Amino acid sequence: MTRQCLMDNVYLTYIPSEKFKTSFLSAQMVVPMEKETAALNALLVNVLSRGTGTLPDMESISRHLDLLYGARLEPVVRKKGENHVFGFLASCVDDRLLPDNERVLEPLADLLGDLFTNPATRNGRLNGEYLRSEQANLIDLIRSEVNDKDTYASFRLIEEMCCGEAYGMRRLGSVEDVEKVSLQKLNKYYLSILPKAHLELFYCGSAPEKRVAGMFKRAFATLPRHGELPLAPSIRKGVNEECRYIEETMDVAQGKLCIGFRTDSTDNAATMLMNAMFGSSGKSKLFENVREKLSLCYYAGSTNHWKKGMITVAAGIDFENYQRALDEIFAQMDAMKNGEWEPWELESARSAVRRSFRAVEDSAGGMEDFILGQIATNGEETFEGLLAAIEAVTPERVRAAARCVRADTVYFLKGKEA
Amino acid sequence: MSKVEYPRLAEAISRRTLPNGLEVIVVHKPFHAKHYAFFATCYGGLDMRFKLNGQWHDTPAGIAHFLEHKMFDMEDGSATRTLAENGASENAFTANDMTAYYFECTENFYDSLGVLLKFVSTPYFTQESVDKEQGIIAQEIRMSDDDPEWRNYLNIVRCLYRDHPARTTVAGTVESIAQITPQTLYDCHKAFYTPSNMILVCIGSMELDKVCAIAEEILPGESGETIERSYGEIEDLTPAVKEMEEEMEIAAPMFLTGYKCAVAPMNELLRANIIGSMACDVLFGDSSPLYNRLYEEGHINGSLGGSFELIPGAAFLYVGGDARDPHYVSGEIAKEAARLAAEGIDENFYRQIRRATYGQMIRELNSFEDIAISLADGHFRGFDYYSFPEIFDGISKSDIEEFLRSNIIPEHSAISIIYPSEHGKET
């Protein structure tokens, strides 16, 4: 893997691999996450996805992608630490598997460049029709976040825990912010962000580095570069001694219990292992006790937001089991603090974390997502470094990491009373 | 041992049928860090009625899925613990026509493989563990009850079919799984978890000889009888109900429109699958004229999509997504199908779809899970999945037109709509 600077504030991560049938490409702008611009960024990437100077509408882009043997292109908007990451993911079948040695990689890279630098315009501005239609779609999408109750409840917990922080903001902005965007405003924003936004390019596949760097340089040759928008640094809040309790009601068949913990431990490797034992590996304490022993749920698991010093738990339960499930989850965290586990539990968690890091290397999209996360949080850790750190963690360090954890917020989504 | 190379796919596999009837396939992927094993039986949610020892048996909806959950139990409780210690991540799923157990690991592959084969082939059920599982699965069922896309899918299948077992969900209902006892689980395990009804697919840098040696050591030396199943009479293509509506707590109306299709003969399943999937792309795919017009006019958003499904005893095509006016969008889909049937598919558009379809099929070879499922499906249903480039070569534009003309017609169609809960109050 290499990372090189192609132009001012434009970086290319190159990962050679013979594993995949496809080449994976990505072009992402990384800017500080702010309430004022969240909706603008989300709208911009969707409006840009609608057409370029040479392929002016969706149908011509789709036709182009079909002719490139079903190449894929997808606008994506992500939150990474306190930064907003938006752009396009693309992939195409490796040239070696195509009839007649046809080349599809360069045309796809050209399209990526065009989407940013040569959008479809009308009267010298971005297309107002496209803005109106993407506004409506984005509003639908924001409103439909409530359709998936698990994701919704997990996000509501983060929103409550990180109130006022970029990390707690809505990835796509609010409905009101999206509605307020005019064509003039979006156009002005596009022209101002394009030259100064940090741009990350990514390639994983079998093409040699020289070919990849050359094609991206050509594809982004007309990208203006002046000014610089620095990335936002990561924020880690301290722990609270008081836990907050929040309940919401909806027309649902199953209750969603989400619990947020904070930690002030700086021992990341030990916290990772502690979380794996507690709730994220196959034989975790939550799985074995909340599900297998007490049959309270189908799923109960935890996520370690390691850059934020947060651990969150999610479980789907019957409404009347709220207190039992909550007590049991807290009891399992206490067990972690008291070192109540057998040696095999720690070793299994260590194997699980090791596998999850190694398996990321078998997924081009997984690597891209990890590397972007590192860039957006100014992280220095590599896979190899993390793997070595995990091997060195002792039981005492796991217990110490657990003792730094405090419950911060409990969120419960429950059904309407009959 | 014969290693077969598929130069058009840059894939290579080795396969062998063991004396007990188990099919073993190794897909060689030397560059990956992970190893993968997939052990499946040709037994799924649809297989509720079958003949054992000359007698027809009816089993409760959800039994195959329940069995899947309970197979992880061993008398000494060691199976999943050993896998965990080996760093393997195991899971399982039950589909309409298959139950599969699999794990992924980066170390100790052969040891974990032995554990997988052992626990899947060793039934161990108690009343207590069955009772406990009923609580867990009840929560799994409730989780699906809150999933509007899943409800919509179930409703369209129930619109289309009068009697076919696809009307019941793979997980069953809280009531149906309450009828399950340790004895029903033992009976079903004995009937369907027999080597000749199963396949083992391993993907990574393992050796076929070693894999087979482990399988022969752990699994029974002989296979049981072949089990006859019944999915009822093949239904005519008229749907049971034309329309179904439901309300849920969602943001905007969602719909699925479905078309009952003719069931393909056994020896043409792969071909029928490719034709059905190309027909979907031609009719409503991202690059189709219809999709782009509806999107630009604001009738649909990016959520419009669908698929062609072939299951034992049934075949259907469905399409849908969010729409402010579901009836308008489903009407436009029907009109476009009629236009394509009458005028034919544009020659250039067809060439474009051919390229996209071929690329898509190659792309699926990136996923170990997709490869394993397709190879297993092919084995159970009599085709070689890796022969898809040659099958694809033999498909022409008129095949797609014929599919649309004979299947995608108003008489075969139904629609399911889910409205936001407050819908009733507004109207």
mmCIF file of N, CA and C in Angstrom, chain A residues 313-400:
data_model
loop_
_atom_site.group_PDB
_atom_site.id
_atom_site.type_symbol
_atom_site.label_atom_id
_atom_site.label_comp_id
_atom_site.label_asym_id
_atom_site.label_seq_id
_atom_site.Cartn_x
_atom_site.Cartn_y
_atom_site.Cartn_z
ATOM 1 N N VAL A 313 -24.498 -0.120 23.162
ATOM 2 C CA VAL A 313 -25.126 -1.441 23.163
ATOM 3 C C VAL A 313 -26.503 -1.312 22.527
ATOM 4 N N ALA A 314 -26.904 -2.305 21.730
ATOM 5 C CA ALA A 314 -28.250 -2.309 21.168
ATOM 6 C C ALA A 314 -28.861 -3.687 21.345
ATOM 7 N N ALA A 315 -30.145 -3.726 21.724
ATOM 8 C CA ALA A 315 -30.856 -4.997 21.870
ATOM 9 C C ALA A 315 -32.320 -4.787 21.524
ATOM 10 N N GLY A 316 -32.932 -5.775 20.880
ATOM 11 C CA GLY A 316 -34.364 -5.732 20.575
ATOM 12 C C GLY A 316 -35.087 -6.638 21.565
ATOM 13 N N ILE A 317 -36.013 -6.088 22.335
ATOM 14 C CA ILE A 317 -36.628 -6.854 23.435
ATOM 15 C C ILE A 317 -38.133 -6.617 23.498
ATOM 16 N N ASP A 318 -38.833 -7.479 24.235
ATOM 17 C CA ASP A 318 -40.238 -7.207 24.537
ATOM 18 C C ASP A 318 -40.303 -6.039 25.523
ATOM 19 N N PHE A 319 -41.342 -5.201 25.384
ATOM 20 C CA PHE A 319 -41.415 -3.972 26.197
ATOM 21 C C PHE A 319 -41.306 -4.261 27.692
ATOM 22 N N GLU A 320 -41.996 -5.353 28.133
ATOM 23 C CA GLU A 320 -42.047 -5.592 29.573
ATOM 24 C C GLU A 320 -40.717 -6.116 30.137
ATOM 25 N N ASN A 321 -39.778 -6.450 29.241
ATOM 26 C CA ASN A 321 -38.490 -6.950 29.719
ATOM 27 C C ASN A 321 -37.442 -5.853 29.879
ATOM 28 N N TYR A 322 -37.869 -4.597 29.746
ATOM 29 C CA TYR A 322 -36.926 -3.476 29.784
ATOM 30 C C TYR A 322 -35.999 -3.543 30.997
ATOM 31 N N GLN A 323 -36.591 -3.628 32.193
ATOM 32 C CA GLN A 323 -35.759 -3.553 33.401
ATOM 33 C C GLN A 323 -34.831 -4.758 33.534
ATOM 34 N N ARG A 324 -35.363 -5.933 33.196
ATOM 35 C CA ARG A 324 -34.538 -7.149 33.298
ATOM 36 C C ARG A 324 -33.345 -7.073 32.352
ATOM 37 N N ALA A 325 -33.604 -6.622 31.120
ATOM 38 C CA ALA A 325 -32.522 -6.548 30.124
ATOM 39 C C ALA A 325 -31.494 -5.501 30.555
ATOM 40 N N LEU A 326 -31.992 -4.358 30.999
ATOM 41 C CA LEU A 326 -31.093 -3.278 31.414
ATOM 42 C C LEU A 326 -30.205 -3.744 32.583
ATOM 43 N N ASP A 327 -30.833 -4.366 33.576
ATOM 44 C CA ASP A 327 -30.079 -4.844 34.742
ATOM 45 C C ASP A 327 -29.006 -5.851 34.306
ATOM 46 N N GLU A 328 -29.403 -6.747 33.394
ATOM 47 C CA GLU A 328 -28.471 -7.796 32.991
ATOM 48 C C GLU A 328 -27.281 -7.198 32.213
ATOM 49 N N ILE A 329 -27.560 -6.223 31.358
ATOM 50 C CA ILE A 329 -26.462 -5.606 30.586
ATOM 51 C C ILE A 329 -25.500 -4.893 31.540
ATOM 52 N N PHE A 330 -26.046 -4.170 32.495
ATOM 53 C CA PHE A 330 -25.179 -3.506 33.487
ATOM 54 C C PHE A 330 -24.405 -4.543 34.315
ATOM 55 N N ALA A 331 -25.089 -5.653 34.659
ATOM 56 C CA ALA A 331 -24.420 -6.694 35.455
ATOM 57 C C ALA A 331 -23.249 -7.283 34.668
ATOM 58 N N GLN A 332 -23.408 -7.425 33.357
ATOM 59 C CA GLN A 332 -22.315 -7.979 32.555
ATOM 60 C C GLN A 332 -21.151 -7.005 32.460
ATOM 61 N N MET A 333 -21.463 -5.699 32.415
ATOM 62 C CA MET A 333 -20.371 -4.718 32.425
ATOM 63 C C MET A 333 -19.650 -4.771 33.783
ATOM 64 N N ASP A 334 -20.423 -4.957 34.863
ATOM 65 C CA ASP A 334 -19.794 -5.090 36.177
ATOM 66 C C ASP A 334 -18.879 -6.309 36.221
ATOM 67 N N ALA A 335 -19.342 -7.394 35.596
ATOM 68 C CA ALA A 335 -18.515 -8.603 35.562
ATOM 69 C C ALA A 335 -17.181 -8.309 34.867
ATOM 70 N N MET A 336 -17.230 -7.499 33.829
ATOM 71 C CA MET A 336 -15.990 -7.120 33.138
ATOM 72 C C MET A 336 -15.072 -6.338 34.089
ATOM 73 N N LYS A 337 -15.686 -5.430 34.843
ATOM 74 C CA LYS A 337 -14.899 -4.598 35.773
ATOM 75 C C LYS A 337 -14.258 -5.444 36.864
ATOM 76 N N ASN A 338 -14.979 -6.518 37.287
ATOM 77 C CA ASN A 338 -14.478 -7.346 38.374
ATOM 78 C C ASN A 338 -13.582 -8.482 37.884
ATOM 79 N N GLY A 339 -13.345 -8.486 36.570
ATOM 80 C CA GLY A 339 -12.483 -9.543 36.047
ATOM 81 C C GLY A 339 -13.127 -10.916 36.108
ATOM 82 N N GLU A 340 -14.475 -10.973 36.088
ATOM 83 C CA GLU A 340 -15.155 -12.270 36.166
ATOM 84 C C GLU A 340 -15.254 -12.886 34.777
ATOM 85 N N TRP A 341 -14.187 -13.502 34.341
ATOM 86 C CA TRP A 341 -14.220 -14.229 33.075
ATOM 87 C C TRP A 341 -13.171 -15.315 33.113
ATOM 88 N N GLU A 342 -13.346 -16.285 32.204
ATOM 89 C CA GLU A 342 -12.375 -17.364 32.113
ATOM 90 C C GLU A 342 -11.350 -17.016 31.038
ATOM 91 N N PRO A 343 -10.151 -17.589 31.150
ATOM 92 C CA PRO A 343 -9.104 -17.228 30.190
ATOM 93 C C PRO A 343 -9.532 -17.413 28.733
ATOM 94 N N TRP A 344 -10.331 -18.472 28.443
ATOM 95 C CA TRP A 344 -10.698 -18.692 27.039
ATOM 96 C C TRP A 344 -11.535 -17.540 26.475
ATOM 97 N N GLU A 345 -12.268 -16.840 27.341
ATOM 98 C CA GLU A 345 -13.087 -15.729 26.844
ATOM 99 C C GLU A 345 -12.196 -14.621 26.301
ATOM 100 N N LEU A 346 -11.113 -14.352 27.023
ATOM 101 C CA LEU A 346 -10.179 -13.329 26.560
ATOM 102 C C LEU A 346 -9.491 -13.781 25.272
ATOM 103 N N GLU A 347 -9.069 -15.043 25.231
ATOM 104 C CA GLU A 347 -8.360 -15.518 24.035
ATOM 105 C C GLU A 347 -9.285 -15.567 22.817
ATOM 106 N N SER A 348 -10.547 -15.928 23.043
ATOM 107 C CA SER A 348 -11.501 -15.933 21.925
ATOM 108 C C SER A 348 -11.711 -14.523 21.401
ATOM 109 N N ALA A 349 -11.815 -13.579 22.319
ATOM 110 C CA ALA A 349 -12.008 -12.191 21.900
ATOM 111 C C ALA A 349 -10.783 -11.725 21.120
ATOM 112 N N ARG A 350 -9.612 -12.123 21.579
ATOM 113 C CA ARG A 350 -8.391 -11.726 20.887
ATOM 114 C C ARG A 350 -8.375 -12.311 19.459
ATOM 115 N N SER A 351 -8.746 -13.585 19.333
ATOM 116 C CA SER A 351 -8.800 -14.193 17.994
ATOM 117 C C SER A 351 -9.821 -13.478 17.110
ATOM 118 N N ALA A 352 -10.960 -13.121 17.707
ATOM 119 C CA ALA A 352 -12.017 -12.475 16.920
ATOM 120 C C ALA A 352 -11.561 -11.110 16.416
ATOM 121 N N VAL A 353 -10.879 -10.356 17.273
ATOM 122 C CA VAL A 353 -10.415 -9.027 16.857
ATOM 123 C C VAL A 353 -9.335 -9.177 15.776
ATOM 124 N N ARG A 354 -8.454 -10.162 15.976
ATOM 125 C CA ARG A 354 -7.402 -10.425 14.994
ATOM 126 C C ARG A 354 -8.023 -10.745 13.631
ATOM 127 N N ARG A 355 -9.017 -11.633 13.644
ATOM 128 C CA ARG A 355 -9.661 -12.008 12.374
ATOM 129 C C ARG A 355 -10.348 -10.819 11.734
ATOM 130 N N SER A 356 -11.014 -10.008 12.551
ATOM 131 C CA SER A 356 -11.756 -8.905 11.938
ATOM 132 C C SER A 356 -10.794 -7.915 11.276
ATOM 133 N N PHE A 357 -9.616 -7.715 11.867
ATOM 134 C CA PHE A 357 -8.644 -6.827 11.202
ATOM 135 C C PHE A 357 -8.108 -7.456 9.917
ATOM 136 N N ARG A 358 -7.774 -8.750 9.990
ATOM 137 C CA ARG A 358 -7.212 -9.390 8.791
ATOM 138 C C ARG A 358 -8.245 -9.480 7.687
ATOM 139 N N ALA A 359 -9.513 -9.719 8.069
ATOM 140 C CA ALA A 359 -10.550 -9.884 7.050
ATOM 141 C C ALA A 359 -10.824 -8.571 6.321
ATOM 142 N N VAL A 360 -10.559 -7.443 6.981
ATOM 143 C CA VAL A 360 -10.748 -6.157 6.296
ATOM 144 C C VAL A 360 -9.864 -6.109 5.053
ATOM 145 N N GLU A 361 -8.695 -6.736 5.135
ATOM 146 C CA GLU A 361 -7.790 -6.715 3.990
ATOM 147 C C GLU A 361 -8.315 -7.531 2.813
ATOM 148 N N ASP A 362 -9.344 -8.329 3.047
ATOM 149 C CA ASP A 362 -9.968 -9.071 1.954
ATOM 150 C C ASP A 362 -11.141 -8.310 1.348
ATOM 151 N N SER A 363 -11.348 -7.084 1.778
ATOM 152 C CA SER A 363 -12.453 -6.294 1.258
ATOM 153 C C SER A 363 -11.950 -4.907 0.859
ATOM 154 N N ALA A 364 -12.025 -4.610 -0.441
ATOM 155 C CA ALA A 364 -11.531 -3.314 -0.911
ATOM 156 C C ALA A 364 -12.323 -2.186 -0.249
ATOM 157 N N GLY A 365 -13.642 -2.358 -0.162
ATOM 158 C CA GLY A 365 -14.474 -1.334 0.453
ATOM 159 C C GLY A 365 -14.158 -1.178 1.935
ATOM 160 N N GLY A 366 -13.877 -2.282 2.602
ATOM 161 C CA GLY A 366 -13.521 -2.241 4.018
ATOM 162 C C GLY A 366 -12.233 -1.475 4.247
ATOM 163 N N MET A 367 -11.246 -1.683 3.381
ATOM 164 C CA MET A 367 -9.971 -0.967 3.524
ATOM 165 C C MET A 367 -10.168 0.534 3.291
ATOM 166 N N GLU A 368 -10.947 0.850 2.257
ATOM 167 C CA GLU A 368 -11.182 2.261 1.962
ATOM 168 C C GLU A 368 -11.827 2.951 3.151
ATOM 169 N N ASP A 369 -12.814 2.292 3.748
ATOM 170 C CA ASP A 369 -13.543 2.879 4.859
ATOM 171 C C ASP A 369 -12.621 3.049 6.076
ATOM 172 N N PHE A 370 -11.793 2.057 6.349
ATOM 173 C CA PHE A 370 -10.864 2.142 7.472
ATOM 174 C C PHE A 370 -9.860 3.272 7.255
ATOM 175 N N ILE A 371 -9.294 3.332 6.069
ATOM 176 C CA ILE A 371 -8.259 4.335 5.804
ATOM 177 C C ILE A 371 -8.844 5.748 5.863
ATOM 178 N N LEU A 372 -10.043 5.909 5.315
ATOM 179 C CA LEU A 372 -10.677 7.235 5.404
ATOM 180 C C LEU A 372 -10.929 7.621 6.855
ATOM 181 N N GLY A 373 -11.341 6.642 7.662
ATOM 182 C CA GLY A 373 -11.565 6.897 9.080
ATOM 183 C C GLY A 373 -10.287 7.359 9.745
ATOM 184 N N GLN A 374 -9.172 6.739 9.398
ATOM 185 C CA GLN A 374 -7.877 7.128 9.967
ATOM 186 C C GLN A 374 -7.506 8.548 9.542
ATOM 187 N N ILE A 375 -7.715 8.844 8.275
ATOM 188 C CA ILE A 375 -7.372 10.174 7.773
ATOM 189 C C ILE A 375 -8.237 11.243 8.453
ATOM 190 N N ALA A 376 -9.542 10.948 8.574
ATOM 191 C CA ALA A 376 -10.466 11.937 9.124
ATOM 192 C C ALA A 376 -10.258 12.156 10.625
ATOM 193 N N THR A 377 -9.612 11.197 11.292
ATOM 194 C CA THR A 377 -9.390 11.354 12.737
ATOM 195 C C THR A 377 -7.905 11.536 13.042
ATOM 196 N N ASN A 378 -7.124 11.742 11.996
ATOM 197 C CA ASN A 378 -5.685 11.921 12.139
ATOM 198 C C ASN A 378 -5.049 10.728 12.857
ATOM 199 N N GLY A 379 -5.582 9.538 12.587
ATOM 200 C CA GLY A 379 -5.081 8.326 13.249
ATOM 201 C C GLY A 379 -3.809 7.829 12.599
ATOM 202 N N GLU A 380 -2.894 7.358 13.423
ATOM 203 C CA GLU A 380 -1.602 6.901 12.916
ATOM 204 C C GLU A 380 -1.564 5.376 12.847
ATOM 205 N N GLU A 381 -2.542 4.701 13.485
ATOM 206 C CA GLU A 381 -2.455 3.252 13.629
ATOM 207 C C GLU A 381 -2.583 2.555 12.277
ATOM 208 N N THR A 382 -1.790 1.515 12.089
ATOM 209 C CA THR A 382 -1.919 0.655 10.917
ATOM 210 C C THR A 382 -2.504 -0.673 11.380
ATOM 211 N N PHE A 383 -2.922 -1.505 10.430
ATOM 212 C CA PHE A 383 -3.418 -2.839 10.789
ATOM 213 C C PHE A 383 -2.359 -3.611 11.568
ATOM 214 N N GLU A 384 -1.122 -3.564 11.068
ATOM 215 C CA GLU A 384 -0.048 -4.337 11.704
ATOM 216 C C GLU A 384 0.162 -3.840 13.139
ATOM 217 N N GLY A 385 0.168 -2.502 13.297
ATOM 218 C CA GLY A 385 0.371 -1.929 14.623
ATOM 219 C C GLY A 385 -0.739 -2.330 15.584
ATOM 220 N N LEU A 386 -1.989 -2.283 15.084
ATOM 221 C CA LEU A 386 -3.120 -2.648 15.937
ATOM 222 C C LEU A 386 -3.060 -4.128 16.307
ATOM 223 N N LEU A 387 -2.698 -4.956 15.330
ATOM 224 C CA LEU A 387 -2.604 -6.397 15.595
ATOM 225 C C LEU A 387 -1.568 -6.667 16.684
ATOM 226 N N ALA A 388 -0.415 -6.006 16.589
ATOM 227 C CA ALA A 388 0.638 -6.208 17.584
ATOM 228 C C ALA A 388 0.168 -5.727 18.960
ATOM 229 N N ALA A 389 -0.523 -4.602 18.987
ATOM 230 C CA ALA A 389 -1.004 -4.058 20.261
ATOM 231 C C ALA A 389 -2.010 -5.006 20.909
ATOM 232 N N ILE A 390 -2.864 -5.610 20.099
ATOM 233 C CA ILE A 390 -3.872 -6.546 20.618
ATOM 234 C C ILE A 390 -3.196 -7.763 21.260
ATOM 235 N N GLU A 391 -2.131 -8.249 20.625
ATOM 236 C CA GLU A 391 -1.433 -9.432 21.156
ATOM 237 C C GLU A 391 -0.860 -9.165 22.548
ATOM 238 N N ALA A 392 -0.477 -7.907 22.798
ATOM 239 C CA ALA A 392 0.239 -7.597 24.043
ATOM 240 C C ALA A 392 -0.677 -7.317 25.233
ATOM 241 N N VAL A 393 -2.003 -7.247 24.995
ATOM 242 C CA VAL A 393 -2.910 -6.872 26.096
ATOM 243 C C VAL A 393 -3.004 -7.994 27.143
ATOM 244 N N THR A 394 -2.884 -7.622 28.403
ATOM 245 C CA THR A 394 -2.971 -8.589 29.509
ATOM 246 C C THR A 394 -4.355 -8.525 30.159
ATOM 247 N N PRO A 395 -4.736 -9.566 30.930
ATOM 248 C CA PRO A 395 -6.030 -9.517 31.632
ATOM 249 C C PRO A 395 -6.146 -8.295 32.537
ATOM 250 N N GLU A 396 -5.042 -7.907 33.185
ATOM 251 C CA GLU A 396 -5.076 -6.735 34.078
ATOM 252 C C GLU A 396 -5.446 -5.482 33.301
ATOM 253 N N ARG A 397 -4.917 -5.360 32.079
ATOM 254 C CA ARG A 397 -5.236 -4.172 31.273
ATOM 255 C C ARG A 397 -6.702 -4.179 30.843
ATOM 256 N N VAL A 398 -7.256 -5.354 30.561
ATOM 257 C CA VAL A 398 -8.678 -5.430 30.185
ATOM 258 C C VAL A 398 -9.541 -4.962 31.356
ATOM 259 N N ARG A 399 -9.188 -5.444 32.567
ATOM 260 C CA ARG A 399 -9.965 -5.066 33.742
ATOM 261 C C ARG A 399 -9.849 -3.557 33.984
ATOM 262 N N ALA A 400 -8.636 -3.053 33.836
ATOM 263 C CA ALA A 400 -8.434 -1.610 34.034
ATOM 264 C C ALA A 400 -9.254 -0.816 33.018
#
